[in-house]
Coordinates of C-alpha atoms in Angstrom, one line a residue:
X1 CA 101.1 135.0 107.3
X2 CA 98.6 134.3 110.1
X3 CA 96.0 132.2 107.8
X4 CA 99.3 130.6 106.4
X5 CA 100.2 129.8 110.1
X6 CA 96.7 128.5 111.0
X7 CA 96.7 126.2 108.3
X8 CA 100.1 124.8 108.9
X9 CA 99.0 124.3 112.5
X10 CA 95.6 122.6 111.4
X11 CA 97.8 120.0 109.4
X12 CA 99.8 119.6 112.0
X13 CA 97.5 118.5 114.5
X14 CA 95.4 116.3 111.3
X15 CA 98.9 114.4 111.0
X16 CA 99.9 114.4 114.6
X17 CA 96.0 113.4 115.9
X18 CA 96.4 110.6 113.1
X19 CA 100.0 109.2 113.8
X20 CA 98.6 108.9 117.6
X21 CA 97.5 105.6 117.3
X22 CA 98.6 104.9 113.4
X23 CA 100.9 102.4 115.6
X24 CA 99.2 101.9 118.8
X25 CA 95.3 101.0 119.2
X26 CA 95.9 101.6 122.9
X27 CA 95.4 105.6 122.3
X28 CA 92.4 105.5 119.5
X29 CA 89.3 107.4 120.5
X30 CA 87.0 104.5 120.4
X31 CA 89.2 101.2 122.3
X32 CA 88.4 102.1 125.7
X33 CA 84.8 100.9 124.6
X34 CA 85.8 98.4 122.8
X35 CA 87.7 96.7 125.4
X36 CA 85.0 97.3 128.4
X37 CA 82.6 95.5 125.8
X38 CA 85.2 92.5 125.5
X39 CA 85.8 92.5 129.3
X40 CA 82.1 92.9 130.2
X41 CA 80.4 90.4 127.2
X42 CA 82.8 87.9 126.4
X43 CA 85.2 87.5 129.9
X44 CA 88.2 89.2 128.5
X45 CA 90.9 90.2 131.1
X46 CA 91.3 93.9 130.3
X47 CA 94.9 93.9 130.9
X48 CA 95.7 91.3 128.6
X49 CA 93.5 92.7 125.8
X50 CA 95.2 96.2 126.1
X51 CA 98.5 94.6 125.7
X52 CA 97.1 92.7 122.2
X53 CA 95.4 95.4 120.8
X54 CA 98.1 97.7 121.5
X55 CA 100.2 96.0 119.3
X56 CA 98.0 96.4 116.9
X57 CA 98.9 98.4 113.3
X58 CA 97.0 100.9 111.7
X59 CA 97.7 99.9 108.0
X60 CA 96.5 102.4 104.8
X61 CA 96.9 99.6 102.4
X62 CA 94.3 97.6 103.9
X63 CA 91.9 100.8 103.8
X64 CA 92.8 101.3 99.9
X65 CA 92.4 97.8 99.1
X66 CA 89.0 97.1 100.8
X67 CA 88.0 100.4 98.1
X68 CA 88.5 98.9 95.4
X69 CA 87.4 94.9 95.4
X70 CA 87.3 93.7 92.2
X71 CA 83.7 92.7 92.3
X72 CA 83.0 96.3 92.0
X73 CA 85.4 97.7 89.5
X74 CA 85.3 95.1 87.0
X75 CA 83.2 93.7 84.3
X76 CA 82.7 90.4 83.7
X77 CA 85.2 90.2 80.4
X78 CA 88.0 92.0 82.6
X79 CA 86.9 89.5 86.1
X80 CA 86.5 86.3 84.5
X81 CA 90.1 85.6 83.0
X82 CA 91.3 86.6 86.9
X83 CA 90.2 83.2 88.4
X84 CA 89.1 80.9 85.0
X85 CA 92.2 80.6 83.5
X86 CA 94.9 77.5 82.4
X87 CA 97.5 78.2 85.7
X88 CA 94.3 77.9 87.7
X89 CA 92.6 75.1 86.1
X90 CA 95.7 73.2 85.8
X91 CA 96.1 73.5 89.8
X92 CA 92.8 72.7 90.3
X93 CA 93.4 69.7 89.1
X94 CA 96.3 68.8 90.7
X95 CA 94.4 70.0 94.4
X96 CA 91.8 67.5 93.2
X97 CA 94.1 64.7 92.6
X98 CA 96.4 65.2 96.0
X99 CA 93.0 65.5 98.1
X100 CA 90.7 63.1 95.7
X101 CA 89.9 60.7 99.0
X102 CA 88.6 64.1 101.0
X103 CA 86.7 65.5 98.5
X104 CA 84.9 62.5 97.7
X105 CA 83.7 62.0 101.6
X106 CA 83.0 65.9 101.6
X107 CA 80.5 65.6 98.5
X108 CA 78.7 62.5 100.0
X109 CA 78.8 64.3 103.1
X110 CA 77.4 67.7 102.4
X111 CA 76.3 67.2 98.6
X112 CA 78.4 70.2 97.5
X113 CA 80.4 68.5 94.1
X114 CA 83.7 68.3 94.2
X115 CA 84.6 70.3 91.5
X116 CA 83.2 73.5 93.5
X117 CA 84.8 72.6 96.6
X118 CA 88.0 73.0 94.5
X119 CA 87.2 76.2 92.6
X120 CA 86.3 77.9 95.5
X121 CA 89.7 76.8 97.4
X122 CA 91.4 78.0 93.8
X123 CA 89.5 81.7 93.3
X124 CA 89.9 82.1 97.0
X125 CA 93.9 81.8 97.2
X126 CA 94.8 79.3 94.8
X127 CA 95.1 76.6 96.3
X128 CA 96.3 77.5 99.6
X129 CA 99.1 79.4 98.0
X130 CA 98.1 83.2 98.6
X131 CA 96.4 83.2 101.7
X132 CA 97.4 87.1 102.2
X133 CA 99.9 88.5 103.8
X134 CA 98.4 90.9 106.6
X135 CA 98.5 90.3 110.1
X136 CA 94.4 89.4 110.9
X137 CA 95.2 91.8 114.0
X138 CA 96.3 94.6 111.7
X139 CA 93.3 93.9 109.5
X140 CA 90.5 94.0 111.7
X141 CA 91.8 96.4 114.0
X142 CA 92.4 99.0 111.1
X143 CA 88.4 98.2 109.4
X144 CA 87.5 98.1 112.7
X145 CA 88.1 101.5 114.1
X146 CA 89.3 103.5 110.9
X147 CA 86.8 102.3 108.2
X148 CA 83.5 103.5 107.9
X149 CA 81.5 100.5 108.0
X150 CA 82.9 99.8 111.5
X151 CA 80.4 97.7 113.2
X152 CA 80.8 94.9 110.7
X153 CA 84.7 94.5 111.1
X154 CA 84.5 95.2 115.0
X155 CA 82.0 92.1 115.0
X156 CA 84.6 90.1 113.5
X157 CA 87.2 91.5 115.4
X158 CA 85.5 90.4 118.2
X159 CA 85.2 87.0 116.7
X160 CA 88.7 86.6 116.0
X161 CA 89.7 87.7 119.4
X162 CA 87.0 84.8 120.5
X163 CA 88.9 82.3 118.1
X164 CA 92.5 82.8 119.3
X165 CA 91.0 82.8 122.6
X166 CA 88.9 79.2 122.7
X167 CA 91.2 77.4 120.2
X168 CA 94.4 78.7 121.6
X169 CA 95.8 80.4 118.5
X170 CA 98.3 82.9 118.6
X171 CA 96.5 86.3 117.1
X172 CA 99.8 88.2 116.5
X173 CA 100.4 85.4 113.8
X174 CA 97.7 84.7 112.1
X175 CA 97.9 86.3 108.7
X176 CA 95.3 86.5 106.1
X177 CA 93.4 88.9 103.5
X178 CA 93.2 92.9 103.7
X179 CA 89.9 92.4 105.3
X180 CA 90.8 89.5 107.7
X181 CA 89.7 86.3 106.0
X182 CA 92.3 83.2 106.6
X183 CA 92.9 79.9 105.2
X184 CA 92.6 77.8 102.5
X185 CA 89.0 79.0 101.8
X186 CA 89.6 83.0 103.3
X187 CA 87.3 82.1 106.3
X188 CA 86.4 85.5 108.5
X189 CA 86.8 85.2 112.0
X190 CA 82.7 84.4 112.6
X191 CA 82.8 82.2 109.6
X192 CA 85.2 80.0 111.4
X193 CA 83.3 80.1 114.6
X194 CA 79.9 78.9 112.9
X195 CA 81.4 76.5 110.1
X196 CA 85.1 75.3 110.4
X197 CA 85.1 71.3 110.9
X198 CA 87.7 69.2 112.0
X199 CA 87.3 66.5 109.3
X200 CA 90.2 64.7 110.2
X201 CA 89.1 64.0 113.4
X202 CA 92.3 65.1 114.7
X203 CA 90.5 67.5 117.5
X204 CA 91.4 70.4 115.4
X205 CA 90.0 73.0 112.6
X206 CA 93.0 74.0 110.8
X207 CA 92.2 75.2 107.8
X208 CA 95.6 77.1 107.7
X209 CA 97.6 74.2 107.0
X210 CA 95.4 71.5 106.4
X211 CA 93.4 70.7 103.2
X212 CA 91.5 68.3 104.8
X213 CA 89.6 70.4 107.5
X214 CA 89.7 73.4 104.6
X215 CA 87.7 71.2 102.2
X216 CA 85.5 70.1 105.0
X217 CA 84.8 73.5 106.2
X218 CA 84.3 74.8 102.5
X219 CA 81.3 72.2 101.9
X220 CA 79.8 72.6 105.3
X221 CA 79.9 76.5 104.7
X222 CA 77.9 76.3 101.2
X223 CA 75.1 73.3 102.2
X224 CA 74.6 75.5 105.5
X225 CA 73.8 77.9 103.2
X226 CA 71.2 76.4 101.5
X227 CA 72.8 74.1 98.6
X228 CA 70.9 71.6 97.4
X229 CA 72.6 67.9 96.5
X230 CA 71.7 67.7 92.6
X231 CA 70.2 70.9 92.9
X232 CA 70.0 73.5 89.7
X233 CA 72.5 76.5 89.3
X234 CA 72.8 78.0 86.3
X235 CA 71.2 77.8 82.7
X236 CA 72.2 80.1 79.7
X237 CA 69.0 82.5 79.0
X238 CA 67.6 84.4 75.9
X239 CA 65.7 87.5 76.0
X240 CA 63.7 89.7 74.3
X241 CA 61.3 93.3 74.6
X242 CA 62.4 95.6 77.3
X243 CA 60.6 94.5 79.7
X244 CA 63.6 92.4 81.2
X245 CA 65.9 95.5 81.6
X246 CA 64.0 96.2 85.1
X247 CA 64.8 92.9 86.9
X248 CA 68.6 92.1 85.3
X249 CA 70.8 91.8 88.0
X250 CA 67.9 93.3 90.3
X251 CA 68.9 90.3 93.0
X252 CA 71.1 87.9 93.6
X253 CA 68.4 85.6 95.6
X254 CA 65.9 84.0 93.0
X255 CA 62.4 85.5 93.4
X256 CA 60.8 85.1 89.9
X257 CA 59.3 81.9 88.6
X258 CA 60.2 80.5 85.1
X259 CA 56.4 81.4 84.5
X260 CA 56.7 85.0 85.7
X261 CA 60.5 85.4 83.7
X262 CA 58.4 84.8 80.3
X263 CA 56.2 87.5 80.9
X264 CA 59.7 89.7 81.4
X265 CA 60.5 87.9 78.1
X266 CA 63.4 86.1 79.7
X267 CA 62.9 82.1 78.6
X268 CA 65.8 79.5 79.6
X269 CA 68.2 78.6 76.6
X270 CA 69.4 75.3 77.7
X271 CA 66.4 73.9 79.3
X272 CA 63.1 74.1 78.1
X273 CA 61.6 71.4 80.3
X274 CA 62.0 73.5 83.8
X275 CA 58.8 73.5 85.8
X276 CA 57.0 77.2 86.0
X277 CA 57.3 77.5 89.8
X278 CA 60.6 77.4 89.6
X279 CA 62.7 80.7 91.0
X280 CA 65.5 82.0 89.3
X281 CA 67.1 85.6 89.0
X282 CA 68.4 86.9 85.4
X283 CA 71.7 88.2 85.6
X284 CA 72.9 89.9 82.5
X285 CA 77.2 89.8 82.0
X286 CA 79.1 92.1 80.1
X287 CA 81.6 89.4 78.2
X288 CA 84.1 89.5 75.3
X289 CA 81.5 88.5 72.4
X290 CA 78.9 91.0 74.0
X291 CA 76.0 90.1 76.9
X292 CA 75.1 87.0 77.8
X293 CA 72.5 86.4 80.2
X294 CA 71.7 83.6 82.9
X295 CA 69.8 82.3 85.2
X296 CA 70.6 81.8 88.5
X297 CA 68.7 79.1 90.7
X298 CA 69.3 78.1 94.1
X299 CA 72.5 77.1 94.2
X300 CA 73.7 79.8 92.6
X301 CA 72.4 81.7 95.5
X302 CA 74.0 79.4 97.9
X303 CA 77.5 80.2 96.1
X304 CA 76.9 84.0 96.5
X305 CA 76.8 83.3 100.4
X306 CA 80.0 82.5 100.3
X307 CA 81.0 86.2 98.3
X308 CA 78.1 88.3 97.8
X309 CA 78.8 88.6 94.0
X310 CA 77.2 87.2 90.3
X311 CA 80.6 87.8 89.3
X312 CA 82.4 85.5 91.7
X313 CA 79.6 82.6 91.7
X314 CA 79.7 82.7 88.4
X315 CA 83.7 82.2 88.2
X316 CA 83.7 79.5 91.0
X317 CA 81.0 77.7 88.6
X318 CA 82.6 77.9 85.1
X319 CA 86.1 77.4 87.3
X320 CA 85.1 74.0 88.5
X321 CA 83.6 72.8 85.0
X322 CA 86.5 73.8 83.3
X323 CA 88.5 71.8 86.1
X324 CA 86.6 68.8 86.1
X325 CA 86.5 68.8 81.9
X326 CA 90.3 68.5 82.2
X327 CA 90.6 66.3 84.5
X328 CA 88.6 64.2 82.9
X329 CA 89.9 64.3 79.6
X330 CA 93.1 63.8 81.6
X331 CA 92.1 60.4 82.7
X332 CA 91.3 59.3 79.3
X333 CA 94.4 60.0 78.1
X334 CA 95.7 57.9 80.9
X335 CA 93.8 55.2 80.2

């Protein structure tokens, strides 16, 4: 009886030390520090920021979603029909056609095509039309201080609470993804800060509401990250030996030469005529038909800036040919 009591007791004060702030940030362990950093480092007023974070919610959702991302559980033949599919190419091209004047600017402006611009806005929340339904406040706050890789989501709490602060956004309403991305193009808080554009020129960065700032932050966002304008991406690739087994998938950055790929026994499939000093990584995908393996260049590796995942980069790529082949094949008809 007295173990039984003991125990009852210890899961009594688990629950009741949990429930503490499962509604109230105000009480957790580590928001005193939090806020004296705010106050201290960035010119909060401690009173205000109490109030805000104090309304806070603790949500288990968000921690059982951020578990499980997709990029991690699934292989490419259960991933790829997700996000390259006929509902989202046939929105794609309809996003293309409503924002055909924007998109054209943004490719001569940052020399990201078109067609990627659009699959990224469609993977990320088709089209603007699932921009996720947590509270950012909720989202960050909960990663932040009850998920174990803290530091990251307290930086971008920090960021967001920087955001709503210098563009006079209301943080209780902002609502985005389970781990606080927002807009069109599922933007985290210091993404925003470092690459949201106003390209309207309307004085703001809305890329809530507005395709037109959401397609100009998108392209900014990728050539910051290293895209070059009629750069190479992909390119089907055939193997043979073993030898290539040790470096498939190894990185998502390109490291090896086309010259040092052969001596894996990796040679491209689709263009013979690349120079040897070219860097690529061999990614190997786990399809319907069987594995297919590619070769990734540097653009590739500018679209896995954007998610840090072959399997996503590759979607946004064969997303946006697939749009712009109907599209096109569209405007013959129409002609």
């Amino acid at each position: 009886m007295d173990r039984l009591f003991r125990i009852v007791v210890l899961c009594w004060l688990v629950i009741w030390g949990g429930s503490v702030w499962a509604g109230d940030y105000s009480k957790h362990p580590e928001f005193v520090k939090f806020i004296d950093e705010m106050v201290e480092k960035h010119g909060f007023e401690r009173a205000e920021l109490e109030t805000l974070i104090g309304k806070a919610k603790k949500k288990q959702s968000i921690l059982d979603a951020i578990s499980r991302p997709a990029e991690r559980t699934k292989t490419w033949e259960e991933y790829r029909p997700m996000f390259v599919n006929k509902t989202r190419i046939g929105r794609g091209v309809t996003f293309w056609k409503n924002n055909e004047e924007t998109l054209k600017r943004a490719e001569a402006e940052y020399g990201v095509p078109a067609k990627y611009i659009v699959s990224i806005i469609g993977v990320e929340t088709m089209y603007g039309k699932q921009g996720g339904g947590y509270r950012v406040i909720d989202a960050l706050s909960t990663l932040a201080f009850d998920y174990p890789k803290r530091p990251l989501f307290r930086r971008e709490l920090t960021s967001f609470l920087i955001m709503c602060r210098d563009y006079k956004l209301d943080p209780l309403t902002i609502r985005g993804s389970y781990a606080g991305a927002m807009g069109f193009g599922q933007f985290i808080p210091s993404s925003y800060l470092s690459y949201a554009v106003d390209f309207d020129g309307d004085d703001s960065k809305d890329i809530w509401a507005n395709p037109v700032d959401a397609i100009g932050s998108v392209a900014n966002y990728i050539q910051k990250h290293g895209w070059v304008r009629n750069g190479l991406i992909t390119s089907r690739a055939r193997v043979s030996g073993d030898a290539y087994q040790s470096i498939a998938n190894e990185s998502l950055e390109p490291t090896k030469t086309i010259k040092e790929l052969v001596g894996y026994g990796v040679t491209p499939a689709t263009d013979a005529s690349l120079p040897d000093q070219e860097k690529a990584a061999l990614f190997k995908y786990q399809g319907r038909l069987g594995a297919e393996f590619w070769l990734g260049f540097n653009n590739f590796y500018a679209i896995t800036r954007y998610n840090h995942s072959r399997l996503y980069a590759m979607s946004v790529i064969q997303l946006g040919d697939e749009i712009e082949r109907k599209r096109n094949s569209k405007d013959k008809k129409e002609s």
